[in-house]
Structure formats: structure tokens, C-alpha cells
Short mmCIF file of C-alpha atoms in Angstrom, two decimals:
data_model
loop_
_atom_site.label_atom_id
_atom_site.label_comp_id
_atom_site.label_asym_id
_atom_site.label_seq_id
_atom_site.Cartn_x
_atom_site.Cartn_y
_atom_site.Cartn_z
CA MET A 1354 74.24 162.77 63.61
CA GLU A 1355 72.24 160.34 61.47
CA GLY A 1356 74.63 160.93 58.62
CA GLU A 1357 77.58 160.14 60.87
CA GLU A 1358 75.88 156.96 62.07
CA ALA A 1359 75.27 155.87 58.50
CA LEU A 1360 78.85 156.66 57.59
CA MET A 1361 80.07 154.65 60.57
CA ARG A 1362 77.98 151.64 59.57
CA ALA A 1363 79.23 151.89 56.00
CA ALA A 1364 82.82 152.06 57.24
CA ALA A 1365 82.25 149.00 59.42
CA ALA A 1366 80.93 147.09 56.39
CA ASP A 1367 83.97 148.22 54.41
CA ALA A 1368 86.28 147.06 57.19
CA TRP A 1369 84.64 143.65 57.03
CA ALA A 1370 85.05 143.54 53.27
CA GLY A 1371 88.79 144.16 53.61
CA GLU A 1372 90.92 141.26 52.43
CA ILE A 1373 94.64 140.67 51.98
CA PRO A 1374 95.87 138.66 49.01
CA ALA A 1375 98.32 136.11 50.37
CA VAL A 1376 100.41 133.27 49.02
CA PHE A 1377 101.43 130.37 51.23
CA VAL A 1378 104.49 128.21 50.61
CA LEU A 1379 105.66 125.16 52.53
CA ALA A 1380 108.95 125.66 54.42
CA THR A 1381 111.63 124.23 52.12
CA ASN A 1382 113.17 122.08 54.84
CA GLU A 1383 109.78 120.44 55.44
CA VAL A 1384 109.11 119.32 51.85
CA THR A 1385 109.16 115.52 51.88
CA THR A 1386 108.35 114.94 48.20
CA LEU A 1387 110.61 115.09 45.13
CA GLU A 1388 108.67 118.04 43.73
CA PRO A 1389 107.66 120.81 46.10
CA PRO A 1390 103.95 121.60 46.29
CA VAL A 1391 102.62 124.54 44.31
CA PRO A 1392 102.03 127.67 46.41
CA PHE A 1393 98.51 128.24 47.71
CA HIS A 1394 96.85 131.60 47.04
CA LEU A 1395 94.14 132.87 49.35
CA CYS A 1396 92.46 136.17 50.24
CA LEU A 1397 92.64 136.58 54.01
CA ALA A 1398 89.85 138.50 55.74
CA ARG A 1399 91.23 141.45 57.69
CA GLN A 1400 88.73 140.91 60.51
CA SER A 1401 89.53 137.24 61.02
CA TYR A 1402 92.40 135.24 62.52
CA LEU A 1403 94.81 132.73 60.97
CA PRO A 1404 93.30 129.60 62.58
CA PHE A 1405 89.83 130.43 61.21
CA THR A 1406 90.95 130.92 57.64
CA THR A 1407 93.72 128.43 56.94
CA ALA A 1408 92.04 125.00 56.97
CA GLU A 1409 92.38 124.82 53.18
CA VAL A 1410 96.03 125.76 53.38
CA VAL A 1411 96.74 122.93 55.81
CA ASP A 1412 94.83 120.45 53.62
CA HIS A 1413 96.77 121.60 50.56
CA PHE A 1414 100.23 121.12 52.07
CA LYS A 1415 99.63 118.12 54.33
CA PRO A 1416 100.43 115.47 51.67
CA PHE A 1417 103.82 117.09 51.05
CA ALA A 1418 104.83 117.72 54.65
CA PRO A 1419 106.24 115.50 57.37
CA PRO A 1420 103.77 114.18 59.95
CA MET A 1421 102.94 116.74 62.61
CA GLY A 1422 103.26 114.17 65.40
CA GLY A 1423 100.76 115.83 67.70
CA GLY A 1424 102.07 119.29 66.83
CA GLU A 1425 100.20 122.03 65.06
CA PRO A 1426 100.78 124.14 61.96
CA TRP A 1427 102.16 127.64 62.26
CA TYR A 1428 103.06 130.49 59.93
CA GLU A 1429 105.86 132.96 59.52
CA HIS A 1430 106.59 136.03 57.46
CA ASP A 1431 110.15 136.99 56.71
CA GLY A 1432 111.49 134.75 59.47
CA GLN A 1433 109.09 136.02 62.15
CA PRO A 1434 106.47 133.63 63.57
CA LEU A 1435 103.00 135.14 63.21
CA ARG A 1436 101.07 135.54 66.45
CA TRP A 1437 97.70 134.18 65.37
CA HIS A 1438 95.83 135.78 68.27
CA VAL A 1439 96.28 139.20 66.65
CA PRO A 1440 93.62 139.90 63.97
CA LEU A 1441 94.89 139.22 60.46
CA GLY A 1442 94.59 142.77 59.20
CA VAL A 1443 96.61 144.05 62.15
CA LEU A 1444 99.22 141.33 61.63
CA PHE A 1445 99.57 142.39 58.02
CA ASP A 1446 99.93 146.08 58.91
CA LEU A 1447 102.53 145.25 61.55
CA HIS A 1448 104.61 142.95 59.37
CA ALA A 1449 104.10 144.27 55.84
CA GLY A 1450 103.07 147.92 56.27
CA LEU A 1451 100.47 149.86 54.33
CA GLU A 1452 98.82 147.75 51.64
CA ALA A 1453 99.57 150.34 48.96
CA GLU A 1454 103.29 150.03 49.67
CA ALA A 1455 103.55 146.38 50.67
CA GLU A 1456 104.72 143.62 48.41
CA LEU A 1457 101.63 141.66 47.42
CA PRO A 1458 100.58 138.94 47.65
CA TRP A 1459 101.69 138.67 51.26
CA ARG A 1460 104.16 135.80 51.29
CA LEU A 1461 103.70 133.43 54.23
CA THR A 1462 105.60 130.25 55.03
CA VAL A 1463 103.75 127.26 56.44
CA HIS A 1464 105.38 124.98 59.02
CA PHE A 1465 104.13 121.62 60.22
CA GLN A 1466 106.99 120.96 62.62
CA GLY A 1467 108.90 122.81 65.30
CA PHE A 1468 105.96 124.75 66.72
CA PRO A 1469 107.59 127.62 68.68
CA ALA A 1470 105.73 127.00 71.95
CA THR A 1471 107.72 129.65 73.79
CA THR A 1472 106.57 132.31 71.31
CA LEU A 1473 103.12 131.38 70.01
CA LEU A 1474 99.95 130.47 71.84
CA SER A 1475 98.71 126.98 71.09
CA THR A 1476 95.74 126.70 68.75
CA ALA A 1477 94.77 123.22 70.01
CA ASN A 1478 91.34 122.52 71.49
CA ALA A 1479 89.53 125.32 69.70
CA ALA A 1480 91.80 127.82 71.47
CA ALA A 1481 91.13 130.45 68.79
CA GLU A 1482 87.37 130.38 69.46
CA GLY A 1483 88.08 130.65 73.19
CA TRP A 1484 90.54 133.48 72.60
CA VAL A 1485 88.04 135.59 70.66
CA LEU A 1486 85.30 134.97 73.22
CA ASN A 1487 87.58 135.90 76.13
CA ALA A 1488 88.71 139.08 74.35
CA LEU A 1489 85.06 139.90 73.71
CA LYS A 1490 84.34 139.50 77.43
CA GLU A 1491 87.18 141.91 78.18
CA SER A 1492 86.00 144.54 75.73
CA CYS A 1493 82.42 144.22 77.06
CA PHE A 1494 83.72 144.74 80.58
CA LEU A 1495 85.63 147.85 79.52
CA ARG A 1496 82.63 149.26 77.71
CA CYS A 1497 79.84 148.58 80.20
CA GLY A 1498 81.50 147.34 83.41
CA SER A 1499 80.33 143.77 82.97
CA ALA A 1500 81.42 140.79 80.88
CA LEU A 1501 77.88 139.38 80.98
CA PRO A 1502 76.79 140.53 77.50
CA ALA A 1503 79.49 138.26 76.02
CA MET A 1504 79.22 135.56 78.68
CA SER A 1505 75.52 135.17 78.07
CA LEU A 1506 75.91 134.31 74.39
CA SER A 1507 74.36 130.91 73.74
CA ILE A 1508 76.43 128.08 72.26
CA ALA A 1509 74.57 128.62 68.98
CA GLU A 1510 75.49 132.32 68.99
CA GLN A 1511 79.11 131.51 69.77
CA LYS A 1512 79.14 129.12 66.81
CA LYS A 1513 77.59 131.80 64.65
CA LEU A 1514 80.43 134.16 65.59
CA THR A 1515 83.01 131.50 64.72
CA HIS A 1516 81.24 130.85 61.42
CA ALA A 1517 81.16 134.56 60.62
CA LEU A 1518 84.93 134.74 61.18
CA THR A 1519 85.53 131.63 59.09
CA THR A 1520 83.41 132.80 56.16
CA ASN A 1521 83.90 136.56 56.59
CA ASP A 1522 80.15 137.01 56.83
CA PHE A 1523 79.36 140.53 58.04
CA ARG A 1524 75.62 139.94 58.32
CA GLU A 1525 76.08 136.89 60.51
CA TYR A 1526 78.51 138.82 62.69
CA CYS A 1527 76.05 141.71 62.99
CA ALA A 1528 73.36 139.38 64.31
CA VAL A 1529 75.65 138.40 67.22
CA ALA A 1530 77.03 141.93 67.69
CA GLU A 1531 73.51 143.36 67.94
CA ARG A 1532 72.63 140.86 70.64
CA ILE A 1533 75.71 141.99 72.62
CA SER A 1534 74.97 145.68 71.99
CA ALA A 1535 71.40 145.25 73.23
CA ALA A 1536 72.63 143.61 76.44
CA MET A 1537 75.19 146.37 76.93
CA ALA A 1538 72.64 149.10 76.30
CA LYS A 1539 70.62 147.80 79.28
CA SER A 1540 73.55 148.35 81.65
CA LEU A 1541 74.56 151.67 80.12
CA GLY A 1542 71.22 153.37 80.62
CA ALA A 1543 69.72 156.25 78.67
CA SER A 1544 72.94 157.93 77.51
CA GLY A 1545 74.26 154.73 75.96
CA LEU A 1546 77.73 156.17 76.36
CA PRO A 1547 80.28 153.43 77.17
CA HIS A 1548 82.42 153.69 80.29
CA SER A 1549 85.50 153.45 78.10
CA VAL A 1550 86.53 152.65 74.54
CA PRO A 1551 88.68 149.50 74.35
CA VAL A 1552 91.85 150.31 72.43
CA ARG A 1553 95.06 148.36 71.80
CA VAL A 1554 98.02 150.32 70.46
CA PHE A 1555 100.94 148.56 68.76
CA THR A 1556 104.30 150.07 67.90
CA SER A 1557 105.80 146.81 66.59
CA PRO A 1558 104.67 143.18 66.24
CA VAL A 1559 105.61 142.53 69.88
CA GLU A 1560 105.22 145.91 71.60
CA TRP A 1561 101.75 147.00 72.55
CA ARG A 1562 99.61 148.47 75.29
CA GLN A 1563 95.93 148.23 76.10
CA GLN A 1564 94.61 151.71 76.73
CA PRO A 1565 90.91 152.04 77.46
CA ALA A 1566 89.90 155.68 77.14
CA ALA A 1567 86.85 157.62 78.28
CA PRO A 1568 84.72 158.60 75.26
CA ARG A 1569 84.46 162.19 76.52
CA LEU A 1570 87.17 164.53 77.72
CA PRO A 1571 86.77 166.27 81.12
CA SER A 1572 85.99 169.42 79.10
CA GLY A 1573 82.97 167.64 77.61
CA GLY A 1574 84.32 167.29 74.09
CA SER A 1575 84.74 163.99 72.29
CA THR A 1576 87.98 162.12 72.95
CA ARG A 1577 90.08 162.08 69.78
CA LEU A 1578 92.49 159.41 68.66
CA TYR A 1579 95.24 161.93 69.35
CA ASP A 1580 94.26 162.18 73.04
CA VAL A 1581 94.84 158.46 73.56
CA LEU A 1582 98.07 158.34 71.61
CA VAL A 1583 99.65 161.39 73.20
CA SER A 1584 99.10 159.97 76.69
CA LEU A 1585 100.66 156.64 75.71
CA LEU A 1586 103.40 157.91 73.43
CA PRO A 1587 104.23 161.51 74.41
CA SER A 1588 107.77 161.24 73.04
CA VAL A 1589 106.31 160.44 69.64
CA PHE A 1590 103.34 162.83 69.50
CA GLU A 1591 104.61 165.84 71.43
CA SER A 1592 108.09 166.01 70.01
CA SER A 1593 108.54 168.37 67.11
CA SER A 1594 111.95 166.94 66.26
CA SER A 1595 110.97 163.34 65.53
CA ALA A 1596 109.57 162.36 62.14
CA ALA A 1597 105.78 162.35 61.89
CA PRO A 1598 104.52 158.92 62.89
CA ARG A 1599 102.02 157.07 60.77
CA VAL A 1600 98.87 156.00 62.54
CA ILE A 1601 97.24 153.03 60.88
CA VAL A 1602 93.82 151.55 61.57
CA GLN A 1603 92.44 148.77 59.37
CA GLY A 1604 95.29 149.36 56.92
CA VAL A 1605 94.49 153.04 56.46
CA SER A 1606 96.33 156.16 57.68
CA VAL A 1607 93.86 157.82 60.05
CA PRO A 1608 93.61 161.54 60.92
CA LEU A 1609 94.50 162.08 64.56
CA GLU A 1610 91.45 164.31 65.05
CA THR A 1611 89.07 161.39 64.44
CA PRO A 1612 86.67 160.98 67.41
CA LEU A 1613 87.66 157.79 69.19
CA LEU A 1614 84.13 156.52 69.76
CA TRP A 1615 83.27 156.91 66.08
CA LEU A 1616 86.49 155.19 65.06
CA HIS A 1617 85.73 152.28 67.38
CA GLY A 1618 82.24 151.89 65.93
CA ALA A 1619 83.59 151.94 62.38
CA CYS A 1620 86.84 150.05 62.66
CA SER A 1621 86.88 147.84 65.76
CA HIS A 1622 87.53 144.14 65.36
CA PRO A 1623 85.12 141.32 66.22
CA ASP A 1624 86.71 140.99 69.67
CA GLY A 1625 85.43 144.50 70.45
CA PHE A 1626 88.86 146.19 70.48
CA LEU A 1627 90.07 148.99 68.25
CA TYR A 1628 93.60 148.17 67.05
CA VAL A 1629 95.90 151.07 66.24
CA TYR A 1630 99.38 150.68 64.79
CA VAL A 1631 101.75 153.61 65.31
CA SER A 1632 104.67 153.33 62.94
CA CYS A 1633 107.42 155.51 64.39
CA SER A 1634 109.88 155.09 61.53
CA PRO A 1635 107.99 155.95 58.36
CA PRO A 1636 109.62 155.64 54.96
CA SER A 1637 110.60 158.88 53.22
CA THR A 1638 107.44 158.78 51.11
CA ALA A 1639 105.16 158.86 54.17
CA PRO A 1640 101.87 160.61 53.48
CA GLN A 1641 101.08 163.63 55.64
CA ILE A 1642 98.81 163.05 58.59
CA ALA A 1643 96.17 165.69 59.09
CA MET B 866 83.23 144.49 93.30
CA ALA B 867 86.84 145.08 94.31
CA HIS B 868 89.43 146.28 91.85
CA LEU B 869 93.10 147.23 92.11
CA SER B 870 94.96 149.97 90.33
CA PRO B 871 98.33 149.11 88.74
CA VAL B 872 100.06 151.26 91.37
CA ALA B 873 98.30 149.52 94.26
CA PHE B 874 99.11 146.13 92.71
CA ALA B 875 102.80 147.03 92.53
CA GLN B 876 102.86 148.27 96.14
CA LEU B 877 101.09 145.16 97.42
CA GLY B 878 103.28 142.94 95.21
CA ARG B 879 106.53 144.27 96.68
CA ALA B 880 105.23 143.80 100.23
CA PHE B 881 103.90 140.33 99.36
CA ALA B 882 107.34 139.29 98.09
CA GLN B 883 109.03 140.49 101.27
CA ARG B 884 106.62 138.66 103.54
CA SER B 885 106.90 135.43 101.55
CA ALA B 886 110.62 134.94 102.21
CA ALA B 887 110.03 132.46 105.04
CA HIS B 888 107.32 130.50 103.24
CA ALA B 889 107.60 127.28 101.28
CA VAL B 890 106.83 129.08 98.07
CA SER B 891 108.64 132.37 98.15
CA TRP B 892 108.02 135.16 95.72
CA GLY B 893 110.20 137.72 94.04
CA TRP B 894 108.95 141.03 92.67
CA VAL B 895 110.07 141.79 89.13
CA GLU B 896 109.87 145.48 88.23
CA GLY B 897 108.14 146.40 84.99
CA GLU B 898 110.31 147.48 82.10
CA SER B 899 109.96 150.17 79.49
CA THR B 900 109.45 148.75 76.03
CA GLY B 901 109.52 150.65 72.80
CA PRO B 902 108.48 154.31 72.86
CA PHE B 903 105.69 153.85 75.45
CA SER B 904 105.85 156.43 78.23
CA THR B 905 105.04 154.07 81.08
CA PRO B 906 106.79 150.78 81.78
CA SER B 907 104.76 147.58 81.90
CA VAL B 908 103.38 146.73 85.36
CA GLY B 909 105.75 144.56 87.40
CA TYR B 910 104.84 141.04 88.51
CA LEU B 911 105.50 138.40 91.15
CA ARG B 912 107.48 135.27 90.28
CA SER B 913 107.49 132.22 92.55
CA SER B 914 110.36 130.00 93.55
CA PRO B 915 110.12 126.67 91.64
CA VAL B 916 107.28 124.44 92.85
CA LEU B 917 108.23 120.77 92.54
CA VAL B 918 105.43 118.59 91.23
CA GLU B 919 104.90 115.15 89.71
CA GLU B 920 105.74 114.66 86.07
CA ALA B 921 102.90 114.93 83.59
CA THR B 922 101.93 111.54 82.17
CA PRO B 923 102.30 110.74 78.46
CA HIS B 924 98.49 110.84 78.30
CA GLU B 925 98.62 114.50 79.16
CA ALA B 926 101.00 115.23 76.37
CA SER B 927 98.09 114.89 73.97
CA HIS B 928 96.16 118.04 73.24
CA GLU B 929 92.87 116.76 74.62
CA VAL B 930 90.93 118.57 77.28
CA PRO B 931 90.30 116.02 80.04
CA THR B 932 86.70 115.07 80.52
CA ASP B 933 84.87 114.97 83.83
CA GLY B 934 86.10 112.18 86.02
CA GLY B 935 89.15 111.61 83.91
CA ASP B 936 91.48 113.70 85.96
CA ASP B 937 92.18 111.25 88.76
CA ASP B 938 94.78 109.40 86.76
CA THR B 939 96.41 112.33 85.07
CA LEU B 940 99.38 112.42 87.42
CA VAL B 941 101.65 109.55 88.20
CA GLY B 942 103.46 108.95 91.41
CA GLY B 943 106.84 108.72 89.75
CA ALA B 944 109.92 110.56 90.81
CA SER B 945 109.21 114.25 91.05
CA GLY B 946 111.46 116.60 89.18
CA ALA B 947 108.95 118.51 87.15
CA ARG B 948 108.35 122.01 88.35
CA LEU B 949 105.83 124.77 88.11
CA GLU B 950 106.63 128.43 87.76
CA LEU B 951 103.90 130.69 89.08
CA HIS B 952 103.54 134.33 88.18
CA ILE B 953 101.06 136.82 89.60
CA VAL B 954 100.53 139.60 87.10
CA TYR B 955 98.21 142.58 86.88
CA GLY B 956 95.09 141.90 84.82
CA ALA B 957 94.62 145.31 83.23
CA THR B 958 91.09 144.74 81.92
CA PHE B 959 89.43 143.59 85.12
CA GLY B 960 91.83 145.40 87.46
CA VAL B 961 92.57 142.25 89.46
CA PRO B 962 95.57 139.96 90.06
CA LEU B 963 95.95 137.16 87.54
CA LEU B 964 97.58 133.79 88.24
CA LEU B 965 99.77 132.51 85.40
CA VAL B 966 101.30 129.04 85.41
CA GLN B 967 104.04 127.41 83.38
CA GLY B 968 105.16 123.80 83.84
CA TYR B 969 108.45 122.15 82.93
CA SER B 970 109.38 118.47 82.87
CA SER B 971 112.46 117.25 84.73
CA ALA B 972 114.27 117.45 81.38
CA GLY B 973 113.35 121.12 81.18
CA GLU B 974 110.73 120.69 78.45
CA LEU B 975 107.80 123.06 78.49
CA TRP B 976 104.43 121.54 79.42
CA THR B 977 101.63 121.98 76.94
CA VAL B 978 98.62 123.98 78.08
CA SER B 979 96.72 120.66 78.30
CA GLU B 980 99.32 119.34 80.71
CA VAL B 981 99.09 122.47 82.85
CA ARG B 982 95.29 122.28 82.74
CA SER B 983 95.29 118.63 83.82
CA HIS B 984 97.68 119.38 86.64
CA LEU B 985 95.62 122.31 87.91
CA MET B 986 92.38 120.34 87.72
CA ALA B 987 93.89 117.51 89.79
CA ALA B 988 95.63 119.84 92.26
CA SER B 989 92.57 122.01 92.78
CA LYS B 990 90.38 118.96 93.29
CA GLU B 991 92.76 117.73 95.96
CA GLY B 992 92.74 121.18 97.51
CA GLY B 993 88.95 121.05 97.81
CA ALA B 994 88.21 123.78 95.30
CA PRO B 995 88.05 122.05 91.91
CA ILE B 996 88.32 124.22 88.85
CA ALA B 997 86.64 123.57 85.50
CA ALA B 998 88.63 122.68 82.38
CA ASP B 999 87.45 125.78 80.58
CA SER B 1000 88.72 128.09 83.32
CA VAL B 1001 92.30 127.51 82.16
CA SER B 1002 93.57 128.87 78.87
CA GLN B 1003 96.73 130.32 77.41
CA ILE B 1004 97.35 134.04 77.30
CA GLU B 1005 100.27 136.27 76.48
CA HIS B 1006 102.23 137.23 79.61
CA PRO B 1007 101.59 141.00 79.87
CA ALA B 1008 105.21 141.81 80.74
CA LEU B 1009 107.17 139.04 79.01
CA GLY B 1010 104.99 138.58 75.92
CA VAL B 1011 105.32 134.78 76.02
CA PRO B 1012 102.57 132.16 76.40
CA PHE B 1013 101.47 131.18 79.91
CA ALA B 1014 98.47 129.20 81.12
CA SER B 1015 96.08 131.45 82.98
CA LEU B 1016 93.21 130.99 85.40
CA HIS B 1017 90.34 133.12 84.15
CA PRO B 1018 89.83 136.22 86.28
CA CYS B 1019 86.27 137.11 85.18
CA ARG B 1020 84.66 136.88 88.63
CA THR B 1021 87.66 137.74 90.80
CA ALA B 1022 86.48 141.28 91.58
CA GLU B 1023 83.11 139.84 92.66
CA TRP B 1024 84.39 137.26 95.16
CA MET B 1025 87.17 139.52 96.38
CA GLY B 1026 84.50 142.14 97.06
CA ALA B 1027 82.65 139.58 99.18
CA ILE B 1028 85.79 138.69 101.16
CA LEU B 1029 86.78 142.28 101.77
CA GLN B 1030 83.27 143.25 102.80
CA ARG B 1031 83.03 140.34 105.26
CA GLU B 1032 86.38 141.23 106.79
CA SER B 1033 85.83 144.96 106.91
CA GLY B 1034 84.35 144.83 110.43
CA ASP B 1035 87.63 143.50 111.76
CA ALA B 1036 90.27 145.56 110.07
CA PRO B 1037 88.89 147.95 107.54
CA GLN B 1038 92.20 149.55 106.69
CA GLN B 1039 94.54 146.62 107.08
CA LEU B 1040 93.28 143.83 104.90
CA ASP B 1041 95.81 143.01 102.20
CA TYR B 1042 94.01 142.41 98.93
CA LEU B 1043 96.80 140.38 97.34
CA SER B 1044 97.30 138.08 100.32
CA ALA B 1045 93.59 137.49 100.68
CA TRP B 1046 93.42 136.68 96.97
CA TRP B 1047 96.36 134.26 97.18
CA SER B 1048 94.90 132.47 100.19
CA VAL B 1049 92.03 131.47 97.91
CA LEU B 1050 93.93 130.86 94.67
CA ALA B 1051 96.76 128.86 96.28
CA GLN B 1052 94.51 125.79 96.41
CA SER B 1053 94.21 125.78 92.64
CA VAL B 1054 97.91 125.05 92.31
CA GLY B 1055 98.15 122.56 95.15
CA GLN B 1056 99.48 125.07 97.70
CA ARG B 1057 98.00 125.50 101.12
CA VAL B 1058 98.03 128.65 103.13
CA ALA B 1059 97.42 127.78 106.78
CA PRO B 1060 94.49 129.79 108.19
CA ALA B 1061 96.74 131.43 110.77
CA ASP B 1062 99.25 132.37 108.09
CA ALA B 1063 96.52 133.66 105.83
CA ARG B 1064 95.12 135.81 108.61
CA ALA B 1065 98.55 137.11 109.56
CA TRP B 1066 99.42 137.81 105.93
CA MET B 1067 96.18 139.54 105.23
CA LEU B 1068 96.38 141.78 108.25
CA SER B 1069 100.06 142.56 108.14
CA ALA B 1070 99.95 145.09 105.37
#
């Protein structure tokens, strides 16, 4: 058990170290200067969100772009607006696929005008900070039946969380996460077993379900990733005729037998949710899933 | 604590829509739809008839959260023509109904979340149950996938539990969760449910 715990902690640190090389360009119809600006290269932290990591990008392109006029910057990949409230690593997996097969650096277009308000949530008024905190409250509620562990974070701790997401600082994040875990442990009692494991399953950039799952099966065994997916997507996981789906967590194809609770501890995002992408139409070179 | 299952929410939602036909704000029930390969459709939701309101002022068009005391002058008494669209959706995490709000100007332009927030703060203050600025934020509509302003549901199960417990002596089996919930939340969007109506609604399930 201790070995598994250590492995889980190491995997969590690895997940935090994950970055995506990206290159930003200004939308050609928004270039107001004779010469277009040079592209901006940046490594994006998988665990973070666009609004926390793109201040430099905005500063770089601002002198070349038209005035925003009270609007806000937004980003697209291959013509699709990027929904910033999805963690960056998940966004990349959904839009670009497995890192080993994707075209890198990830090419993103920056817009300063025409914010698609009917598609994207606004980032104004520190909405991203609020979004993460609200998601954290939800995941706390699903795990221990109360949102209080997240709601009782002090302003300083909330700022620390924001800073950790901005600088991709795992240690700083751990300090906040441990405070939340300690508060949850009080409500969970001696077993420490959560009521449910908060999971969000995507099948495309816009199709997803939230599926909290009990950590143990009625038979007493550990709930596996497969158990969650087969209940949500029986046509995909029970059918022998359809092509084997790829199940991606943190950019990696994951064995379906992986215990869900362990996977959550190792690979969940800072909002407390485990994000799983099920790609139902794998390319012909799809690796075999165990 | 009082929670609803998705099935109970859908049953109550359909009945709620039927009973609302004669009311100033009537509601329609929109069935959930299957999306992608998921086995179960999304949970359906309630959609209101348009609620006519005053236009948002230019001040509101900025992206600033109004400060305390600054919400008295956020609405002007000009010609109405702006409208609110209210949706009641199922909040899957907390297992409670969730009020979503979208505003449109008379020209059909979408209100910003700040404009919706300002409107709700003013309307709820007038209704005698003022809400705080930070209780309104944007979320993704669970069925439509588009942005809507939302009133935070964190403590809904708690206060609904208190209401249901208080009423349980009267009609333990008959109290309608959704109607009881709406009789409280209506004030936040400037709607009033007369006490007699509320009672009749709540007990008519």
C-alpha cells in the first residue's frame, strides 16, 4: 500500500510537471501594423487554465492589435474557440489528440475582438479564479458531502492557489490541497474513503458528462475506470463491433483496469475533478488498451 | 438537507410547467436530449416565457462588479423592451434546482454577466431578499452548453431542508419541492409569488 501511495504522489508530481509547447499568433484580420508581430512561444502547464497563463501573450500582441474596447482576449485552435474553463491539458487532448501524435507546438490564434459571448464564458472580474474555486467546492461536496473544506479557504489561501496555477508551482498547490484534505478527512471519519470520486468524461470538446462514482463496488472491490465508463458509454465499451476507444487522462492512454480512486489521487486537476477523454474514433495506429 | 434526483426533478418540472400556464411568467418543460455516444440524455429543464425588464444602463455595460450601495442607480426608468430568459436546470453536483438567467437588450443584444448581476442585485433588493454580488457567476448551461448567469446553489439543500421540515406537519407527502424553491428564488429576479399561490402551488403536487 505504501508503495502505491508513493507511486500516486510521484504521478501527481509528474502530472503537475506536464507542459504543452504552444505557439500563439495574432489573428491575421486583427493585425493593425504594417508588419505582423512575431509569434509568441510558451510552454502551457497542463494543470492550469488559459487565463492564468496568457498574460505575457496578451502583452506581446497588444501593440499590434486593435483596441479591445471593453472586450477581452480569446483563443482558438483550428477555427474552434477554446473554452478556457476546461483545464489546459484536457483542452489540448480534446483538440490536438495525444501529444506523441499531435503537431507541436500547439498552434493557437489570439483574438482581441469579437469575443464569442454565446460560446465562451467571460473571463472578466477574476472569473477564472471564481470558476476554479466553485469547481473545487463542487468536488469537495462530491467527495465528503460538504463544500465547506473549499469554502473555508482564507483569502490568502485562495490567492496561493491562483499563484500556484499561474506559476505551475506544485509545492504551493500542495500546501492548499493538504489544508482541504485535512478538512475533508474530519468529515469522512476513520475510513477516509470519499463518498464518491468526482469524474468528468468528455467525448468531444463540447460533449461531456459529470459522473461521480463510488470508490468501492457493491461487491467490495475497488471501482475501476472501466466501471464508470461502461455505465456512461455502454455502446462504446460493451460493443465488440466498434473500434477500441482510446481513454486518455493527462495526455496518456490509461488502462481501463486502473482503480478509480488511485487514478483520481494521481491525475486529478486542481479543481478536484478527474478528467477523462474517451476518443471513439481512433486513428489506425491506435495503441492497444490493456 | 434536501436533495432531488434527476428523475424527481424532471417529474416535478413537467408538473410545474403545466401549473404555470395561468401565471404571469409561464414555464415550458424542455426534454433532455441525447448527445454523442452517452447512454442517458441530459436532464431536461424549465424555460420561462420572456420577462420584460428595464434596459441595462451604459454603466452596466462595463465589466465592473458593482460595489455596495452602487446598485440603486443601475437601472433606468426608460422604455422597457429588454427581456430576461429564465431557466431552471438540474444542478447535478448538489442535487438541487439551479436558476440560470440570460438578459437581452431591446435590440436583441446579449447582456454581459455584469449587467445580469446588476439587474439581479437591484431586483432582489426590491424584492426584500438582496443577493450578494459574488453569488452570481457564469456557468455553462448543462443541457445547451452555452454561457448563462447562475445564482450559486451551495446552500440550497440546507434551506430547502428547513422549509420542507417546517411544512412536514401540514402535508408530509404533498409539498412540491420545486414550487417551494421557486417561491423563494422568484424574488431574486423581481418576480413575486403571492402567498396563496405559493401555498396552492406547493400543495398541489
